[in-house]
XYZ file of C-alpha atoms in Angstrom:
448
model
C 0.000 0.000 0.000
C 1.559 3.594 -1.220
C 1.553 6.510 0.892
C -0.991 8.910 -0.507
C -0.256 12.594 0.425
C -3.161 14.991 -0.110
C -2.142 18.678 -0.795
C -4.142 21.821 -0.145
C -6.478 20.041 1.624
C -9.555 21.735 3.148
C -11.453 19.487 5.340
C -14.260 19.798 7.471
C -13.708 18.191 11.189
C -14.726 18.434 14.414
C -17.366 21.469 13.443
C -14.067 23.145 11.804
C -12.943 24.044 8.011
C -8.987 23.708 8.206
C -6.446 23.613 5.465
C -3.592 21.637 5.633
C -1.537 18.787 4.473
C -2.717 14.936 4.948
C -0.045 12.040 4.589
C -2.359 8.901 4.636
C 0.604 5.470 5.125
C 0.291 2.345 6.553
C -3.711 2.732 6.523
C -3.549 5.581 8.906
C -3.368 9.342 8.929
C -0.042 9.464 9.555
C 0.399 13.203 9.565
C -1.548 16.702 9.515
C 0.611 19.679 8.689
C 0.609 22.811 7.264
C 3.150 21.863 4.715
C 4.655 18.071 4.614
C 7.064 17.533 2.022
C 6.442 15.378 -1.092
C 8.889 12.110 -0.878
C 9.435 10.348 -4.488
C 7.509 6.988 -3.411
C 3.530 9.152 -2.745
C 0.666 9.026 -4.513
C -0.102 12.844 -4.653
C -3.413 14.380 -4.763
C -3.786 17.914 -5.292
C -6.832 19.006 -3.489
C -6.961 22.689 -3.952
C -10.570 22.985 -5.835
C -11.808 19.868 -3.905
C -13.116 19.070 0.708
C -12.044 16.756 2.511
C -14.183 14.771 4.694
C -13.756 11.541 6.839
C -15.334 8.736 5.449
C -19.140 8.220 5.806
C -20.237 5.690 8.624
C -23.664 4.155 7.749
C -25.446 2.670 10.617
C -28.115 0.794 9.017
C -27.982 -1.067 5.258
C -29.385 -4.597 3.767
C -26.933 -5.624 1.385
C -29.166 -9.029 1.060
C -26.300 -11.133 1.582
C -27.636 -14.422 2.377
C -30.550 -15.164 0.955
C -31.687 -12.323 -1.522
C -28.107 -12.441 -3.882
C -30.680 -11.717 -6.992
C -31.582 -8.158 -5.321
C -27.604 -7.281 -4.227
C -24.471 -8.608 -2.418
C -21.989 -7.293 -0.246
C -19.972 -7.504 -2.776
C -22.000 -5.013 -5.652
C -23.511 -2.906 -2.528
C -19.619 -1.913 -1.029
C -19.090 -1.187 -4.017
C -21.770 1.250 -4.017
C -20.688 2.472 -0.645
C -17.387 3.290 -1.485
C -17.945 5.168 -4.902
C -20.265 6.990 -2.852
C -18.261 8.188 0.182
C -19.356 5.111 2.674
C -16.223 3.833 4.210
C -18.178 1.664 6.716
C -21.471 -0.046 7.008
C -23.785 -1.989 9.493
C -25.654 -4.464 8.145
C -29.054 -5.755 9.420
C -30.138 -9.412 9.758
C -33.416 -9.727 7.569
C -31.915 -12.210 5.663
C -33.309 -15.403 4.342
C -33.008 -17.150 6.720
C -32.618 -14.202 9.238
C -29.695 -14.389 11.378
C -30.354 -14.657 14.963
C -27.125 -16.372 15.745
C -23.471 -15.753 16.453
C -22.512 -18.405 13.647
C -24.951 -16.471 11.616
C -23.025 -13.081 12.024
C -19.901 -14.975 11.544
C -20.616 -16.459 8.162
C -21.952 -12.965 7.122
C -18.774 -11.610 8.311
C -16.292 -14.362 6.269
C -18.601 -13.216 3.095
C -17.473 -9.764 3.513
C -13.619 -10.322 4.675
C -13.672 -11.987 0.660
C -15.417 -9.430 -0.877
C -16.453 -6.176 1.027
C -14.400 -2.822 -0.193
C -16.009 -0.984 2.767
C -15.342 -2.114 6.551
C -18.007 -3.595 7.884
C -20.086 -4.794 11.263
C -23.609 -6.887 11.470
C -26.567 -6.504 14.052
C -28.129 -9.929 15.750
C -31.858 -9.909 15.281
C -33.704 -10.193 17.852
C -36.928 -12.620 17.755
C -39.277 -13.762 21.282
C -37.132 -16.794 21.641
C -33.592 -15.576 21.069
C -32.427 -14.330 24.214
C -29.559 -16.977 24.943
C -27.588 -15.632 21.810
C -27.805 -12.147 22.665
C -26.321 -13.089 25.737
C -23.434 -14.652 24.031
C -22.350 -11.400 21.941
C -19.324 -9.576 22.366
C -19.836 -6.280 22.430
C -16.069 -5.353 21.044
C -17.386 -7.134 17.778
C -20.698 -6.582 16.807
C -22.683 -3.328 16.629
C -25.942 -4.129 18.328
C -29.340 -5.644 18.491
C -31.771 -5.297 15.932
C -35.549 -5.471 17.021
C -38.107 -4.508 14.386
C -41.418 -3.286 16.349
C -42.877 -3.088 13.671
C -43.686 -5.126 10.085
C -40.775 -7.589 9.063
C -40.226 -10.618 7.159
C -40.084 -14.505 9.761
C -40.103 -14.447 13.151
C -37.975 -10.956 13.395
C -41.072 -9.141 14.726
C -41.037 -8.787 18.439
C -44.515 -7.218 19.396
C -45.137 -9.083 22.994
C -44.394 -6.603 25.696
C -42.834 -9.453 27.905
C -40.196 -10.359 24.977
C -39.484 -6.412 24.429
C -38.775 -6.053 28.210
C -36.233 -9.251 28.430
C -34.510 -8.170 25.662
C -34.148 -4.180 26.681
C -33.294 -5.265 30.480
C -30.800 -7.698 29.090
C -29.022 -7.007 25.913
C -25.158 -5.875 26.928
C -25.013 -4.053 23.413
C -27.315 -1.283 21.621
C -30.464 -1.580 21.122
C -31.342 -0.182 17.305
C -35.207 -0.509 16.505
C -37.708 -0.152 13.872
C -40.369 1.093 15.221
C -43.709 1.091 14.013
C -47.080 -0.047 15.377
C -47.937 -2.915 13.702
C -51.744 -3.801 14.555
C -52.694 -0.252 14.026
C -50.932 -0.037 10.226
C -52.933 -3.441 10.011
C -56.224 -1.918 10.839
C -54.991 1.546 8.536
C -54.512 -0.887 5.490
C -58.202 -3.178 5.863
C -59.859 0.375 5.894
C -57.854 1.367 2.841
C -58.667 -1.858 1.405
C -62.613 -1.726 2.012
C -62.728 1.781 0.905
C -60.829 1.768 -2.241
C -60.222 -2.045 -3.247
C -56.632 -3.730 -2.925
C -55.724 -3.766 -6.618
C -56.927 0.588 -6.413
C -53.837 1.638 -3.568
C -51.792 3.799 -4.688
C -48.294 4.739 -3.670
C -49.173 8.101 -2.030
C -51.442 6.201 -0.218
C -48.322 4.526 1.995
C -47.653 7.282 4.081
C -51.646 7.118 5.425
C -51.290 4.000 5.855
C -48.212 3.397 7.496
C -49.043 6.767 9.169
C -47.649 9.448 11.537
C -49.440 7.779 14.621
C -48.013 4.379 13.946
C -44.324 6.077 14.448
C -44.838 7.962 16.821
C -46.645 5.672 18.893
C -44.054 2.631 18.575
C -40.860 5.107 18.933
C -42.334 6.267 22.452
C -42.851 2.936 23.248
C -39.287 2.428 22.760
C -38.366 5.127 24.653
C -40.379 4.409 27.692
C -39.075 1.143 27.582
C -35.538 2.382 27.501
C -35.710 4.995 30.248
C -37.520 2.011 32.647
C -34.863 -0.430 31.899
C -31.554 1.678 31.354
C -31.461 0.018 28.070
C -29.098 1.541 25.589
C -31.303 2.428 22.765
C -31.101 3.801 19.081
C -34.133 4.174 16.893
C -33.935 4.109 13.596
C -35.424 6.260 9.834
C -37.585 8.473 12.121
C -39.900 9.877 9.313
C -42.446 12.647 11.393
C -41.812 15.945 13.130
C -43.562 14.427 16.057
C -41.230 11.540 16.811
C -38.027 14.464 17.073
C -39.606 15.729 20.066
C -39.187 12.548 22.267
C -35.520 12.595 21.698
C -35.173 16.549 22.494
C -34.894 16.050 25.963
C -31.607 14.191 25.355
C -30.088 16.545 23.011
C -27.892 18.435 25.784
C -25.270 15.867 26.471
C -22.403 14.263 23.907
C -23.645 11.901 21.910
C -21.425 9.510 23.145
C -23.053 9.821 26.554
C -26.294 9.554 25.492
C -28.752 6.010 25.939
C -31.044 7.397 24.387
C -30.464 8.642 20.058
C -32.234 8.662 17.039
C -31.376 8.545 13.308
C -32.458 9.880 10.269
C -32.579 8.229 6.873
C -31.157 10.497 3.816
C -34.667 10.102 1.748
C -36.837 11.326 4.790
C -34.790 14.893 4.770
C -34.833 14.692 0.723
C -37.916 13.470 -1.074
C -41.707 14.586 0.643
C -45.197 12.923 -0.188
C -45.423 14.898 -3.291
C -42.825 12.940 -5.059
C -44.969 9.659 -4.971
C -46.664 11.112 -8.086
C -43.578 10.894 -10.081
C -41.570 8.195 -8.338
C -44.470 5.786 -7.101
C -43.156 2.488 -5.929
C -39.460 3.814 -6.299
C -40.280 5.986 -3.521
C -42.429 2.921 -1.475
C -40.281 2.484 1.771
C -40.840 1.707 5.615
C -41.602 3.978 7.558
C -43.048 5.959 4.648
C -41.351 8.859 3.432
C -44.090 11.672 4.877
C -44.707 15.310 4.138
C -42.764 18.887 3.340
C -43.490 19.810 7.243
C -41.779 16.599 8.981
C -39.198 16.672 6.504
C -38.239 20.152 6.810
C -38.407 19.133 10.998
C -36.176 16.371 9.963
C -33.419 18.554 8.448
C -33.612 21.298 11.173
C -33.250 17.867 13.751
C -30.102 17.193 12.405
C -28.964 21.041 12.552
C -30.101 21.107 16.466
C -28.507 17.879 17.077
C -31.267 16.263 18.630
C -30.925 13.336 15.854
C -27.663 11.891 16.215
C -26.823 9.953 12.683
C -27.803 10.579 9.199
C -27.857 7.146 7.369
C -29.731 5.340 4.179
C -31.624 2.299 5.182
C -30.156 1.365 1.783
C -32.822 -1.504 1.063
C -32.126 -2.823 -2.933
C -35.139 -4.602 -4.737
C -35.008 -5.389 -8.743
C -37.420 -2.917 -11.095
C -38.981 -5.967 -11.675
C -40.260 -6.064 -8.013
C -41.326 -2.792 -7.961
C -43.326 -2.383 -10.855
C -45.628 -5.123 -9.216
C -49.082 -3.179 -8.300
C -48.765 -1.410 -4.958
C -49.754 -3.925 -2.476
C -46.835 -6.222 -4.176
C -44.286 -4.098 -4.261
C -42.071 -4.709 -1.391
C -40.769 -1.717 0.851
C -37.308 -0.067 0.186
C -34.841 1.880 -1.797
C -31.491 1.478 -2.634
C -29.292 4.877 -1.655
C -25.928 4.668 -0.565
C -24.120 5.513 -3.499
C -26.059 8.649 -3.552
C -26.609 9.530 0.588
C -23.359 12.040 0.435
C -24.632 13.709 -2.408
C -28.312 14.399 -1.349
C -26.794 15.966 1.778
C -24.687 17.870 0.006
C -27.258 19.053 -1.902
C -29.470 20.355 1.251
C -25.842 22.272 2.811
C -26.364 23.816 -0.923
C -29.542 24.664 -0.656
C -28.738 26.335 3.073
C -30.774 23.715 4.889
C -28.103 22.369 6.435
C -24.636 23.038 7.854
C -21.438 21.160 6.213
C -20.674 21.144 9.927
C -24.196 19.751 11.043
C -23.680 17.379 8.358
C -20.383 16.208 8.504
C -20.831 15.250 12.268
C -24.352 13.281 11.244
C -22.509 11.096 8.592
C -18.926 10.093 10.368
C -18.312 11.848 14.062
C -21.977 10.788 15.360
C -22.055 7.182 14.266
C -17.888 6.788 15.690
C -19.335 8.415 18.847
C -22.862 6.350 19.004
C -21.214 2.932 18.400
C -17.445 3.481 20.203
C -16.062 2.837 16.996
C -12.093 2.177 17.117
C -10.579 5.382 15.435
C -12.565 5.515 12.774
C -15.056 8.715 11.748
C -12.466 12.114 12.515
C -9.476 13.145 10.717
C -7.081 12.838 13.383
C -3.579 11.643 13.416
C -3.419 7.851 14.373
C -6.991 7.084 12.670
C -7.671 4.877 10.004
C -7.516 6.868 6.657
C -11.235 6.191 5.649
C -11.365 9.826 3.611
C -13.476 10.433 0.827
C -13.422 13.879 -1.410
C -15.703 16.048 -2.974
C -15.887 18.182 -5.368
C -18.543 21.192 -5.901
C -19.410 20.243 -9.367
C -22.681 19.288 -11.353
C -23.269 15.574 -11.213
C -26.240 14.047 -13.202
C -27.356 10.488 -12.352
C -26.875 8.013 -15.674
C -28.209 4.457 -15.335
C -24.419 3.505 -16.432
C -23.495 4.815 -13.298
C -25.408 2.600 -10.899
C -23.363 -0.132 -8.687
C -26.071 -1.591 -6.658
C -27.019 -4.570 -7.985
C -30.322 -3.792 -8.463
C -29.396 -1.044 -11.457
C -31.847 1.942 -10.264
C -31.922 4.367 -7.960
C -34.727 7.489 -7.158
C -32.089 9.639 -7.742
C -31.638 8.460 -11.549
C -31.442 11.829 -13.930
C -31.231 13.708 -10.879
C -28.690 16.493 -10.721
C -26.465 17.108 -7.673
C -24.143 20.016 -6.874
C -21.445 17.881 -5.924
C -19.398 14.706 -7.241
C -17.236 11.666 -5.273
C -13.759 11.933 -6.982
C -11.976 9.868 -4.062
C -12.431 7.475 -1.752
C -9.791 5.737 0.752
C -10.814 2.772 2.925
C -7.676 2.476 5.654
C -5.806 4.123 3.256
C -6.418 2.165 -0.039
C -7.688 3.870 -3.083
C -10.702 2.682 -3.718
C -11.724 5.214 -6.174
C -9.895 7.417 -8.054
C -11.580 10.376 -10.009
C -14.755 9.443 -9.590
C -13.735 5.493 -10.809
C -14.144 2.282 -8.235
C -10.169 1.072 -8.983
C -10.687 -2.153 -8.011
C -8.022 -4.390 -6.380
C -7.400 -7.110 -3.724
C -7.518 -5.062 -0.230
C -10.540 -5.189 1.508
C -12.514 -3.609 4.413
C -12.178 -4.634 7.801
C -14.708 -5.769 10.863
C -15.260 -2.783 12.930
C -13.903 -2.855 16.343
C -15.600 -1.519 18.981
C -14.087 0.411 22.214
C -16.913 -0.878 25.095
């Protein structure tokens, strides 16, 4: 692996805009100066016109790997990741079968040492029955729990208050949820059903049906649960302005001292309920994408700090899948080659801070999850870096990774463009190219 030194660099860390010199060697950033001289054997990047930012961490991703390789693998999705500023994932464990097992995480993991470009962690699912193996994780190696209150595929829905209270009082690692009352989005979708006929639902009818109520009333669920048992909890893609105000009270201390934090899913602060006209299914996702008001509360969230993490959810289906009629279609979008971009779009819009944001998509999730030196530009960290530059980018089905081969962002155009990404200092892609080679990501470590 070459040292890589990057000249002129303005970065954004640590709520600061600095410019300096970066040597990336060894994997780390080895040095930050103000001028560090060129030796003969570095890879040189001039980085005058471009910024600097530490690698994007993204909490919560289904790269389908087992079970659904037709719809992506870890393999096509890092690839994804990487070309679009994603150093590091967490993957979740609706997988076919799901894994609620240690040996399941660890043959997800020996997939991705072989293949993944990005590092990479997995969450244990949690189901009613599973309790002994969430007891057996080590909480230096895997990322959390997963419990979906809410609609999922087998026996990863965990509804019964008893099971939700074992595995809150319990679990020795965070707790990340879906949440999302279930019976009353089952009641929402037989009146929607009697009213208008199954094969007559529409797309912009998913956000009345899985509606504001249903979010807010599972996410304060988890969050009463959390403050009875001490349980360390993290819940996931809130979608309504309502939820945000159940996680204000919180917003006061460091993130990394908070048990209680929330996320945020790049679509919910980027598309609204209008765009189900021109996207339909494309756009079809759980918890629905909602409207211009929670999505606007979403963004300012972010600003104010009282949501922690900006991720993607990134959740890959083929067209095929979702051009089925509405009730068919299954839930979920595949993003992560484009989540950078759409938030640099809303910092140039002037919804958002590139400070706000910078500390949503790497500092936060390093913080949240006691990641091992990963998510800062600081000497001594891994050198996951990625770099931008402010230039018009339009979306061209040639440039799709995910498997999958669409995105909602297809012909859209963003201000900015990925020209470089380095994954513990290997370059992954060079001007705006995956280069691809035989060095892959690493499992996350984490300091607990």
């Amino acid at each position: 692996m070459s040292a890589t030194l990057l000249k002129n660099a303005t970065y954004i860390n640590e709520g600061c805009t600095c410019r300096r010199d970066i040597l990336l060697n060894n994997g780390l950033i080895e040095k930050i100066d103000n001028c560090i001289p060129a030796d003969d054997g570095y890879e040189i990047i001039d980085c005058s016109d471009m910024l600097v930012l530490p690698g994007v961490i993204d909490d919560q991703v289904h790269f389908r790997e087992p079970g659904a390789v037709h719809k992506a693998t870890i393999a096509t999705e890092s690839v994804a990741a990487v070309l679009g500023g994603t150093t590091s994932f967490m993957d979740m464990p609706n997988n076919n079968p799901p894994a609620v097992t240690i040996e399941d995480l660890q043959a997800k993991k020996d997939i991705a040492a072989r293949n993944s470009y990005a590092n990479y962690s997995f969450y244990l699912g949690a189901t009613e029955t599973n309790m002994d193996e969430i007891r057996r994780i080590n909480p230096q190696e895997i990322c959390g729990v997963k419990i979906f209150m809410g609609s999922s595929t087998g026996n990863l829905l965990v509804d019964r208050d008893e099971a939700l209270y074992n595995i809150f009082k319990n679990s020795r690692v965070l707790i990340a949820t879906h949440c999302e009352d279930n019976a009353l989005i089952n009641r929402n979708m037989e009146e929607f059903k009697a009213k208008y006929g199954e094969e007559n639902l529409k797309p912009y009818m998913h956000p009345l049906i899985r509606n504001h109520k249903a979010c807010y009333r599972s996410s304060k669920k988890a969050v009463d649960l959390a403050l009875e048992t001490g349980a360390n909890l993290h819940v996931l893609h809130l979608s309504t302005k309502d939820e945000i105000e159940l996680f204000r009270p919180f917003a006061g201390q460091p993130v990394r001292d908070r048990k209680i934090t929330a996320e945020v899913c790049a679509h919910h602060m980027f598309f609204n309920d209008k765009d189900y006209e021109r996207l339909g299914n494309r756009l079809k996702c759980n918890p629905a994408v909602k409207t211009e008001e929670d999505r606007q509360a979403l963004v300012n969230a972010v600003e104010q700090g009282i949501i922690s993490i900006i991720a993607t959810d990134h959740a890959p289906h083929t067209i095929e899948e979702k051009n089925q009629p509405f009730c068919k279609a299954p839930s979920g979008l595949p993003l992560i080659q484009f989540s950078l971009l759409a938030v640099l779009d809303l910092v140039h819009r002037n919804e958002l801070s590139i400070e706000a944001a910078v500390t949503a998509l790497s500092h936060n999730p390093a913080e949240r999850f006691n990641i091992d030196r990963r998510g800062y530009i600081r000497e001594g960290y891994f050198a996951d870096i990625v770099i931008v530059k402010k230039n018009d980018y339009t979306v061209k089905p040639v440039d799709i990774a995910s498997k999958c081969k669409w995105s909602p962002f297809l012909g859209h155009t963003f201000s900015h463009k990925v020209m470089h990404t380095f994954v513990n200092g290997n370059h992954v892609v060079t001007n705006g190219i995956f280069t691809p080679n035989n060095i892959f990501g690493r499992d996350l470590r984490f300091n607990r």
